[in-house]
Amino acid sequence: MGEPQNGAPAQASEAAQVGTSSHSAVERRLDELGRTLPPVPAPVAAYVPAVISGNHVFTSGQLPTVAGKLTASGKVGAEVSAEDAKECAALCAVNALAAVKSVIGDLDRITRVVKVVGFVSSDPAFTAQPAVINGASELLGQALGDAGVHARSAVGVSVLPLDAPVEVELIVEFQ
């Protein structure tokens, strides 16, 4: 493996050699859903967006960012509505798919989303974390079909990086 370039993991260059598709079937489905796969969000600390181990990709937690800026901030159930947080979770899933693509080159190589872990920065009285993380789960199902069906955790936390309301990470199997 070579040195990371521009903050991207070394595996990204390997993925490009494997045969990167400029617009996969998964990306076309995202387009139909009104979603655009963004460039990989830059890490905000000392980590990489995704790593490959065997035939799995593990993403770092992804925040609801567009062009490097949070789309919402604060606690769900206080400053952020559950409906807005659900949309944030879907955006986190799109950003996670971008991280996956950065290391495998083509989202059509995904054979299964194995697990989704979602964190919801929650007001102490808020208990609908699963409904919020449904935003990510539903988006993955719509974009990947049966391959998007996964195990999941939806966890309420007191605070997330940058005061984000939601953070999502994926474990994805690929061929």
CSV table of C-alpha atoms in Angstrom, one decimal:
chain,number,residue,atom,x,y,z
A,1,MET,CA,0.0,0.0,0.0
A,2,GLY,CA,1.2,3.5,-0.7
A,3,GLU,CA,1.0,6.6,1.3
A,4,PRO,CA,-2.4,8.3,1.6
A,5,GLN,CA,-3.0,11.1,-0.8
A,6,ASN,CA,-5.1,14.2,0.0
A,7,GLY,CA,-6.3,12.5,3.2
A,8,ALA,CA,-7.7,9.5,1.3
A,9,PRO,CA,-6.7,6.0,2.3
A,10,ALA,CA,-4.1,4.3,0.2
A,11,GLN,CA,-6.8,1.7,-0.8
A,12,ALA,CA,-8.5,4.4,-2.9
A,13,SER,CA,-5.8,4.2,-5.5
A,14,GLU,CA,-6.1,0.4,-5.5
A,15,ALA,CA,-9.9,0.7,-6.1
A,16,ALA,CA,-9.2,3.0,-9.1
A,17,GLN,CA,-7.0,0.3,-10.6
A,18,VAL,CA,-9.7,-2.4,-10.0
A,19,GLY,CA,-12.1,-0.6,-12.4
A,20,THR,CA,-13.9,2.4,-11.1
A,21,SER,CA,-17.4,3.0,-12.6
A,22,SER,CA,-18.2,6.7,-13.0
A,23,HIS,CA,-21.9,6.1,-12.4
A,24,SER,CA,-22.9,2.8,-10.9
A,25,ALA,CA,-26.5,1.4,-10.8
A,26,VAL,CA,-26.4,2.3,-7.1
A,27,GLU,CA,-25.5,5.9,-7.9
A,28,ARG,CA,-28.3,6.0,-10.5
A,29,ARG,CA,-30.8,4.9,-7.9
A,30,LEU,CA,-29.4,7.6,-5.5
A,31,ASP,CA,-29.9,10.2,-8.4
A,32,GLU,CA,-33.5,9.0,-8.8
A,33,LEU,CA,-34.0,9.6,-5.0
A,34,GLY,CA,-32.7,13.1,-5.4
A,35,ARG,CA,-29.4,12.3,-3.8
A,36,THR,CA,-25.9,13.0,-5.2
A,37,LEU,CA,-22.9,11.0,-4.0
A,38,PRO,CA,-20.6,13.7,-2.7
A,39,PRO,CA,-16.8,13.8,-2.6
A,40,VAL,CA,-15.6,12.0,0.5
A,41,PRO,CA,-16.0,14.3,3.5
A,42,ALA,CA,-12.6,15.2,4.9
A,43,PRO,CA,-11.8,13.7,8.3
A,44,VAL,CA,-12.0,16.1,11.3
A,45,ALA,CA,-9.4,14.3,13.3
A,46,ALA,CA,-6.6,11.6,13.0
A,47,TYR,CA,-8.4,8.9,11.0
A,48,VAL,CA,-9.4,7.9,7.5
A,49,PRO,CA,-13.0,7.8,6.1
A,50,ALA,CA,-13.0,4.0,5.4
A,51,VAL,CA,-10.7,0.9,5.6
A,52,ILE,CA,-10.9,-2.5,3.9
A,53,SER,CA,-10.4,-5.6,6.0
A,54,GLY,CA,-10.8,-8.8,4.0
A,55,ASN,CA,-14.0,-8.3,1.9
A,56,HIS,CA,-15.5,-5.8,4.3
A,57,VAL,CA,-15.4,-2.0,4.4
A,58,PHE,CA,-15.6,-0.3,7.7
A,59,THR,CA,-16.5,3.4,7.5
A,60,SER,CA,-15.7,6.0,10.1
A,61,GLY,CA,-18.7,7.7,11.6
A,62,GLN,CA,-20.2,10.1,9.0
A,63,LEU,CA,-21.9,13.4,9.9
A,64,PRO,CA,-24.7,15.1,8.1
A,65,THR,CA,-22.5,17.4,6.1
A,66,VAL,CA,-22.9,19.0,2.6
A,67,ALA,CA,-19.8,20.7,1.2
A,68,GLY,CA,-18.0,20.3,4.6
A,69,LYS,CA,-20.8,22.0,6.6
A,70,LEU,CA,-23.3,20.5,9.0
A,71,THR,CA,-26.8,20.7,7.8
A,72,ALA,CA,-28.1,20.9,11.4
A,73,SER,CA,-26.7,21.0,14.9
A,74,GLY,CA,-27.9,20.4,18.4
A,75,LYS,CA,-29.8,17.8,20.3
A,76,VAL,CA,-32.6,15.8,18.7
A,77,GLY,CA,-35.8,16.5,20.7
A,78,ALA,CA,-34.6,20.0,21.6
A,79,GLU,CA,-32.9,22.1,18.8
A,80,VAL,CA,-33.5,19.5,16.0
A,81,SER,CA,-36.8,17.8,15.3
A,82,ALA,CA,-37.0,14.0,14.9
A,83,GLU,CA,-38.1,14.5,11.2
A,84,ASP,CA,-35.0,16.7,10.5
A,85,ALA,CA,-32.8,14.3,12.3
A,86,LYS,CA,-34.1,11.4,10.1
A,87,GLU,CA,-33.1,13.4,7.0
A,88,CYS,CA,-29.7,14.0,8.7
A,89,ALA,CA,-29.3,10.2,9.1
A,90,ALA,CA,-30.1,9.7,5.4
A,91,LEU,CA,-27.4,12.2,4.5
A,92,CYS,CA,-25.0,10.5,6.8
A,93,ALA,CA,-25.7,7.2,4.9
A,94,VAL,CA,-25.0,8.9,1.6
A,95,ASN,CA,-21.7,10.3,3.0
A,96,ALA,CA,-20.9,6.8,4.2
A,97,LEU,CA,-21.5,5.4,0.8
A,98,ALA,CA,-19.1,8.0,-0.6
A,99,ALA,CA,-16.5,6.7,1.9
A,100,VAL,CA,-17.1,3.1,0.7
A,101,LYS,CA,-16.8,4.1,-2.9
A,102,SER,CA,-13.5,5.8,-2.1
A,103,VAL,CA,-11.9,2.5,-1.2
A,104,ILE,CA,-13.7,0.0,-3.5
A,105,GLY,CA,-14.2,2.2,-6.5
A,106,ASP,CA,-17.7,1.1,-7.5
A,107,LEU,CA,-20.8,0.8,-5.3
A,108,ASP,CA,-22.1,-2.0,-7.4
A,109,ARG,CA,-19.5,-4.2,-5.8
A,110,ILE,CA,-21.4,-4.1,-2.5
A,111,THR,CA,-23.0,-7.5,-1.8
A,112,ARG,CA,-24.5,-6.5,1.5
A,113,VAL,CA,-24.7,-3.8,4.1
A,114,VAL,CA,-23.8,-5.9,7.2
A,115,LYS,CA,-24.4,-3.4,9.9
A,116,VAL,CA,-25.4,0.2,10.5
A,117,VAL,CA,-24.5,1.9,13.8
A,118,GLY,CA,-26.3,5.2,14.3
A,119,PHE,CA,-25.7,7.7,17.1
A,120,VAL,CA,-28.3,10.3,18.0
A,121,SER,CA,-27.4,13.3,20.1
A,122,SER,CA,-30.5,13.3,22.2
A,123,ASP,CA,-32.3,15.5,24.6
A,124,PRO,CA,-32.7,13.5,27.8
A,125,ALA,CA,-36.4,13.1,27.2
A,126,PHE,CA,-36.0,11.9,23.6
A,127,THR,CA,-36.4,8.1,23.1
A,128,ALA,CA,-37.1,7.7,19.4
A,129,GLN,CA,-33.5,7.0,18.2
A,130,PRO,CA,-34.6,4.0,16.1
A,131,ALA,CA,-37.0,6.3,14.1
A,132,VAL,CA,-34.2,8.7,13.4
A,133,ILE,CA,-31.8,6.1,12.2
A,134,ASN,CA,-34.5,4.7,10.0
A,135,GLY,CA,-33.5,7.6,7.7
A,136,ALA,CA,-30.2,5.8,7.0
A,137,SER,CA,-31.7,2.3,6.9
A,138,GLU,CA,-34.5,3.3,4.5
A,139,LEU,CA,-32.0,5.2,2.2
A,140,LEU,CA,-29.7,2.1,2.1
A,141,GLY,CA,-32.7,-0.1,1.3
A,142,GLN,CA,-33.8,2.2,-1.5
A,143,ALA,CA,-30.4,2.5,-3.0
A,144,LEU,CA,-29.2,-1.1,-2.6
A,145,GLY,CA,-32.3,-3.2,-2.6
A,146,ASP,CA,-31.9,-6.5,-0.8
A,147,ALA,CA,-28.2,-5.8,-0.3
A,148,GLY,CA,-29.2,-2.8,1.8
A,149,VAL,CA,-31.0,-5.0,4.5
A,150,HIS,CA,-28.8,-4.9,7.6
A,151,ALA,CA,-28.4,-5.4,11.3
A,152,ARG,CA,-28.4,-2.1,13.2
A,153,SER,CA,-27.9,-0.3,16.5
A,154,ALA,CA,-29.5,3.1,17.2
A,155,VAL,CA,-27.9,4.7,20.2
A,156,GLY,CA,-28.7,7.9,22.1
A,157,VAL,CA,-25.7,9.9,23.2
A,158,SER,CA,-25.3,13.2,25.0
A,159,VAL,CA,-23.1,14.9,22.3
A,160,LEU,CA,-21.5,14.2,19.0
A,161,PRO,CA,-18.5,15.8,17.2
A,162,LEU,CA,-19.1,19.4,16.1
A,163,ASP,CA,-22.5,19.3,17.8
A,164,ALA,CA,-23.9,17.1,15.0
A,165,PRO,CA,-27.4,15.7,15.8
A,166,VAL,CA,-26.6,12.3,14.1
A,167,GLU,CA,-23.6,10.2,13.2
A,168,VAL,CA,-23.7,6.9,11.1
A,169,GLU,CA,-21.1,4.3,10.4
A,170,LEU,CA,-21.4,1.2,8.1
A,171,ILE,CA,-19.9,-2.2,7.7
A,172,VAL,CA,-20.3,-3.3,4.1
A,173,GLU,CA,-19.4,-6.6,2.4
A,174,PHE,CA,-18.2,-6.4,-1.2
A,175,GLN,CA,-16.9,-8.6,-4.0
